[in-house]
Amino acid sequence: MAHTEAHAETHASKHRLLGAASKGMATALAAFTAWRRTIAGRRALADLTPDQLRDIGLSRPPAPKVLVSVGVGLMTDLMSMR
């Protein structure tokens, strides 16, 4: 009986590790897929003429948004290094 119990515990721990790994892989795959779709959309818009952009309601292709948050202490340190 002791052998069976130890054997069952081993499989249970492996199952939990595989579950965590598969969740991590699924998250990474979803992020990669979203990134590829974003890039494909940008390339498709870049290939359109100005007339085609106006037809779909855009005056020009949207520029990538860059959001940067810089703390006051970091900015002070960077300025002092200059």
PDB file of C-alpha atoms in Angstrom:
ATOM      1  CA  MET A   1       0.000   0.000   0.000  1.00  0.00           C
ATOM      2  CA  ALA A   2       2.784   2.443   0.799  1.00  0.00           C
ATOM      3  CA  HIS A   3       4.170   2.003  -2.690  1.00  0.00           C
ATOM      4  CA  THR A   4       0.791   2.806  -4.277  1.00  0.00           C
ATOM      5  CA  GLU A   5       0.329   5.945  -2.186  1.00  0.00           C
ATOM      6  CA  ALA A   6       3.799   7.244  -3.024  1.00  0.00           C
ATOM      7  CA  HIS A   7       3.183   6.477  -6.694  1.00  0.00           C
ATOM      8  CA  ALA A   8      -0.111   8.388  -6.692  1.00  0.00           C
ATOM      9  CA  GLU A   9       1.507  11.434  -5.050  1.00  0.00           C
ATOM     10  CA  THR A  10       4.218  11.514  -7.686  1.00  0.00           C
ATOM     11  CA  HIS A  11       1.666  11.664 -10.488  1.00  0.00           C
ATOM     12  CA  ALA A  12      -0.322  14.373  -8.722  1.00  0.00           C
ATOM     13  CA  SER A  13       2.707  16.660  -8.433  1.00  0.00           C
ATOM     14  CA  LYS A  14       3.666  16.094 -12.082  1.00  0.00           C
ATOM     15  CA  HIS A  15       0.113  16.916 -13.125  1.00  0.00           C
ATOM     16  CA  ARG A  16       0.228  20.240 -11.290  1.00  0.00           C
ATOM     17  CA  LEU A  17       3.549  21.123 -12.884  1.00  0.00           C
ATOM     18  CA  LEU A  18       2.274  20.265 -16.330  1.00  0.00           C
ATOM     19  CA  GLY A  19      -0.855  22.343 -15.726  1.00  0.00           C
ATOM     20  CA  ALA A  20       1.193  25.394 -14.744  1.00  0.00           C
ATOM     21  CA  ALA A  21       3.514  24.937 -17.699  1.00  0.00           C
ATOM     22  CA  SER A  22       0.625  24.591 -20.133  1.00  0.00           C
ATOM     23  CA  LYS A  23      -1.033  27.738 -18.745  1.00  0.00           C
ATOM     24  CA  GLY A  24       2.209  29.629 -19.190  1.00  0.00           C
ATOM     25  CA  MET A  25       2.615  28.312 -22.722  1.00  0.00           C
ATOM     26  CA  ALA A  26      -0.981  29.250 -23.567  1.00  0.00           C
ATOM     27  CA  THR A  27      -0.419  32.782 -22.255  1.00  0.00           C
ATOM     28  CA  ALA A  28       2.789  33.153 -24.255  1.00  0.00           C
ATOM     29  CA  LEU A  29       1.104  31.820 -27.388  1.00  0.00           C
ATOM     30  CA  ALA A  30      -1.832  34.221 -26.981  1.00  0.00           C
ATOM     31  CA  ALA A  31       0.534  37.179 -26.558  1.00  0.00           C
ATOM     32  CA  PHE A  32       2.546  36.144 -29.620  1.00  0.00           C
ATOM     33  CA  THR A  33      -0.622  35.737 -31.705  1.00  0.00           C
ATOM     34  CA  ALA A  34      -1.902  39.168 -30.650  1.00  0.00           C
ATOM     35  CA  TRP A  35       1.461  40.713 -31.514  1.00  0.00           C
ATOM     36  CA  ARG A  36       1.449  39.096 -34.982  1.00  0.00           C
ATOM     37  CA  ARG A  37      -2.082  40.367 -35.659  1.00  0.00           C
ATOM     38  CA  THR A  38      -1.074  43.886 -34.631  1.00  0.00           C
ATOM     39  CA  ILE A  39       1.945  43.836 -36.925  1.00  0.00           C
ATOM     40  CA  ALA A  40      -0.128  42.450 -39.817  1.00  0.00           C
ATOM     41  CA  GLY A  41      -2.703  45.220 -39.326  1.00  0.00           C
ATOM     42  CA  ARG A  42      -0.029  47.907 -39.350  1.00  0.00           C
ATOM     43  CA  ARG A  43       1.523  46.487 -42.512  1.00  0.00           C
ATOM     44  CA  ALA A  44      -1.862  46.318 -44.220  1.00  0.00           C
ATOM     45  CA  LEU A  45      -2.569  49.970 -43.368  1.00  0.00           C
ATOM     46  CA  ALA A  46       0.902  51.001 -44.513  1.00  0.00           C
ATOM     47  CA  ASP A  47       0.229  49.474 -47.939  1.00  0.00           C
ATOM     48  CA  LEU A  48      -2.967  51.487 -48.499  1.00  0.00           C
ATOM     49  CA  THR A  49      -3.041  54.657 -50.585  1.00  0.00           C
ATOM     50  CA  PRO A  50      -4.290  57.943 -49.089  1.00  0.00           C
ATOM     51  CA  ASP A  51      -7.571  57.541 -51.001  1.00  0.00           C
ATOM     52  CA  GLN A  52      -8.100  54.062 -49.584  1.00  0.00           C
ATOM     53  CA  LEU A  53      -7.345  55.318 -46.077  1.00  0.00           C
ATOM     54  CA  ARG A  54      -9.965  58.053 -46.454  1.00  0.00           C
ATOM     55  CA  ASP A  55     -12.457  55.430 -47.694  1.00  0.00           C
ATOM     56  CA  ILE A  56     -12.116  53.490 -44.434  1.00  0.00           C
ATOM     57  CA  GLY A  57     -12.259  56.653 -42.326  1.00  0.00           C
ATOM     58  CA  LEU A  58      -8.589  57.310 -41.607  1.00  0.00           C
ATOM     59  CA  SER A  59      -6.803  60.466 -42.667  1.00  0.00           C
ATOM     60  CA  ARG A  60      -3.387  58.828 -42.218  1.00  0.00           C
ATOM     61  CA  PRO A  61      -2.069  55.545 -40.806  1.00  0.00           C
ATOM     62  CA  PRO A  62      -2.138  55.475 -37.012  1.00  0.00           C
ATOM     63  CA  ALA A  63       1.258  55.896 -35.404  1.00  0.00           C
ATOM     64  CA  PRO A  64       2.296  53.397 -32.741  1.00  0.00           C
ATOM     65  CA  LYS A  65       1.508  54.696 -29.276  1.00  0.00           C
ATOM     66  CA  VAL A  66       4.427  54.850 -26.890  1.00  0.00           C
ATOM     67  CA  LEU A  67       3.551  55.363 -23.263  1.00  0.00           C
ATOM     68  CA  VAL A  68       6.494  56.036 -21.032  1.00  0.00           C
ATOM     69  CA  SER A  69       6.251  56.829 -17.374  1.00  0.00           C
ATOM     70  CA  VAL A  70       9.405  58.313 -15.875  1.00  0.00           C
ATOM     71  CA  GLY A  71       9.621  59.039 -12.182  1.00  0.00           C
ATOM     72  CA  VAL A  72      10.962  62.332 -10.845  1.00  0.00           C
ATOM     73  CA  GLY A  73      13.900  60.662  -9.110  1.00  0.00           C
ATOM     74  CA  LEU A  74      14.962  58.850 -12.267  1.00  0.00           C
ATOM     75  CA  MET A  75      14.788  62.026 -14.322  1.00  0.00           C
ATOM     76  CA  THR A  76      16.884  63.877 -11.748  1.00  0.00           C
ATOM     77  CA  ASP A  77      19.492  61.116 -11.790  1.00  0.00           C
ATOM     78  CA  LEU A  78      19.636  61.092 -15.574  1.00  0.00           C
ATOM     79  CA  MET A  79      20.026  64.853 -15.734  1.00  0.00           C
ATOM     80  CA  SER A  80      22.851  64.765 -13.170  1.00  0.00           C
ATOM     81  CA  MET A  81      24.713  62.148 -15.259  1.00  0.00           C
ATOM     82  CA  ARG A  82      24.602  64.403 -18.275  1.00  0.00           C
TER      83      ARG A  82
END
